């Protein structure tokens, strides 16, 4: 019972407000799919044009 007035007195100390500046989110995303597709196509062309390099 003695703690109840103390807890109620601290309740007004918490403030929630929006920030002054907008929130900035930096997304560092690497797109590697295009590079892989190009390498696959280049390798396919190399194998087709030079079958002696990759015997089966």
PDB file of C-alpha atoms in Angstrom:
ATOM      1  CA  UNK A   1       0.000   0.000   0.000  1.00  0.00           C
ATOM      2  CA  UNK A   2       2.882   2.320   0.634  1.00  0.00           C
ATOM      3  CA  UNK A   3       4.235   1.762  -2.906  1.00  0.00           C
ATOM      4  CA  UNK A   4       0.958   2.603  -4.683  1.00  0.00           C
ATOM      5  CA  UNK A   5       1.297   6.438  -4.409  1.00  0.00           C
ATOM      6  CA  UNK A   6       4.918   6.202  -5.547  1.00  0.00           C
ATOM      7  CA  UNK A   7       4.008   4.166  -8.642  1.00  0.00           C
ATOM      8  CA  UNK A   8       1.132   6.507  -9.504  1.00  0.00           C
ATOM      9  CA  UNK A   9       3.435   9.495  -9.177  1.00  0.00           C
ATOM     10  CA  UNK A  10       5.883   8.056 -11.706  1.00  0.00           C
ATOM     11  CA  UNK A  11       3.175   7.340 -14.263  1.00  0.00           C
ATOM     12  CA  UNK A  12       3.202  10.887 -15.662  1.00  0.00           C
ATOM     13  CA  UNK A  13       6.941  10.851 -16.476  1.00  0.00           C
ATOM     14  CA  UNK A  14       6.620   8.771 -19.647  1.00  0.00           C
ATOM     15  CA  UNK A  15       6.054  10.741 -22.854  1.00  0.00           C
ATOM     16  CA  UNK A  16       5.480   9.352 -26.329  1.00  0.00           C
ATOM     17  CA  UNK A  17       5.836  11.710 -29.263  1.00  0.00           C
ATOM     18  CA  UNK A  18       6.738  11.570 -32.933  1.00  0.00           C
ATOM     19  CA  UNK A  19      10.347  12.321 -33.881  1.00  0.00           C
ATOM     20  CA  UNK A  20      11.239  15.722 -35.341  1.00  0.00           C
ATOM     21  CA  UNK A  21      12.934  14.194 -38.385  1.00  0.00           C
ATOM     22  CA  UNK A  22      11.466  11.457 -40.601  1.00  0.00           C
ATOM     23  CA  UNK A  23      12.617   7.920 -39.933  1.00  0.00           C
ATOM     24  CA  UNK A  24      15.236   6.892 -42.494  1.00  0.00           C
ATOM     25  CA  UNK A  25      15.686   3.248 -43.449  1.00  0.00           C
ATOM     26  CA  UNK A  26      18.747   2.329 -45.490  1.00  0.00           C
ATOM     27  CA  UNK A  27      18.409  -0.895 -47.431  1.00  0.00           C
ATOM     28  CA  UNK A  28      21.629  -2.220 -48.876  1.00  0.00           C
ATOM     29  CA  UNK A  29      20.367  -4.836 -51.282  1.00  0.00           C
ATOM     30  CA  UNK A  30      22.608  -6.606 -53.760  1.00  0.00           C
ATOM     31  CA  UNK A  31      21.007  -7.869 -56.948  1.00  0.00           C
ATOM     32  CA  UNK A  32      23.117 -10.740 -58.229  1.00  0.00           C
ATOM     33  CA  UNK A  33      20.595 -12.762 -60.193  1.00  0.00           C
ATOM     34  CA  UNK A  34      21.260 -10.913 -63.445  1.00  0.00           C
ATOM     35  CA  UNK A  35      25.001 -11.497 -63.147  1.00  0.00           C
ATOM     36  CA  UNK A  36      24.510 -15.225 -62.567  1.00  0.00           C
ATOM     37  CA  UNK A  37      22.210 -15.513 -65.594  1.00  0.00           C
ATOM     38  CA  UNK A  38      24.762 -13.733 -67.783  1.00  0.00           C
ATOM     39  CA  UNK A  39      27.541 -16.000 -66.562  1.00  0.00           C
ATOM     40  CA  UNK A  40      25.401 -19.067 -67.211  1.00  0.00           C
ATOM     41  CA  UNK A  41      24.663 -17.896 -70.755  1.00  0.00           C
ATOM     42  CA  UNK A  42      28.350 -17.067 -71.375  1.00  0.00           C
ATOM     43  CA  UNK A  43      29.412 -20.496 -70.097  1.00  0.00           C
ATOM     44  CA  UNK A  44      26.795 -22.203 -72.244  1.00  0.00           C
ATOM     45  CA  UNK A  45      27.997 -20.303 -75.324  1.00  0.00           C
ATOM     46  CA  UNK A  46      31.632 -21.135 -74.502  1.00  0.00           C
ATOM     47  CA  UNK A  47      30.862 -24.848 -74.199  1.00  0.00           C
ATOM     48  CA  UNK A  48      28.852 -24.869 -77.436  1.00  0.00           C
ATOM     49  CA  UNK A  49      31.508 -22.941 -79.379  1.00  0.00           C
ATOM     50  CA  UNK A  50      34.468 -24.931 -77.947  1.00  0.00           C
ATOM     51  CA  UNK A  51      33.359 -28.527 -77.315  1.00  0.00           C
ATOM     52  CA  UNK A  52      36.994 -29.695 -77.197  1.00  0.00           C
ATOM     53  CA  UNK A  53      37.564 -27.699 -73.991  1.00  0.00           C
ATOM     54  CA  UNK A  54      34.894 -29.670 -72.114  1.00  0.00           C
ATOM     55  CA  UNK A  55      34.868 -33.291 -73.303  1.00  0.00           C
ATOM     56  CA  UNK A  56      31.995 -35.445 -72.128  1.00  0.00           C
TER      57      UNK A  56
END
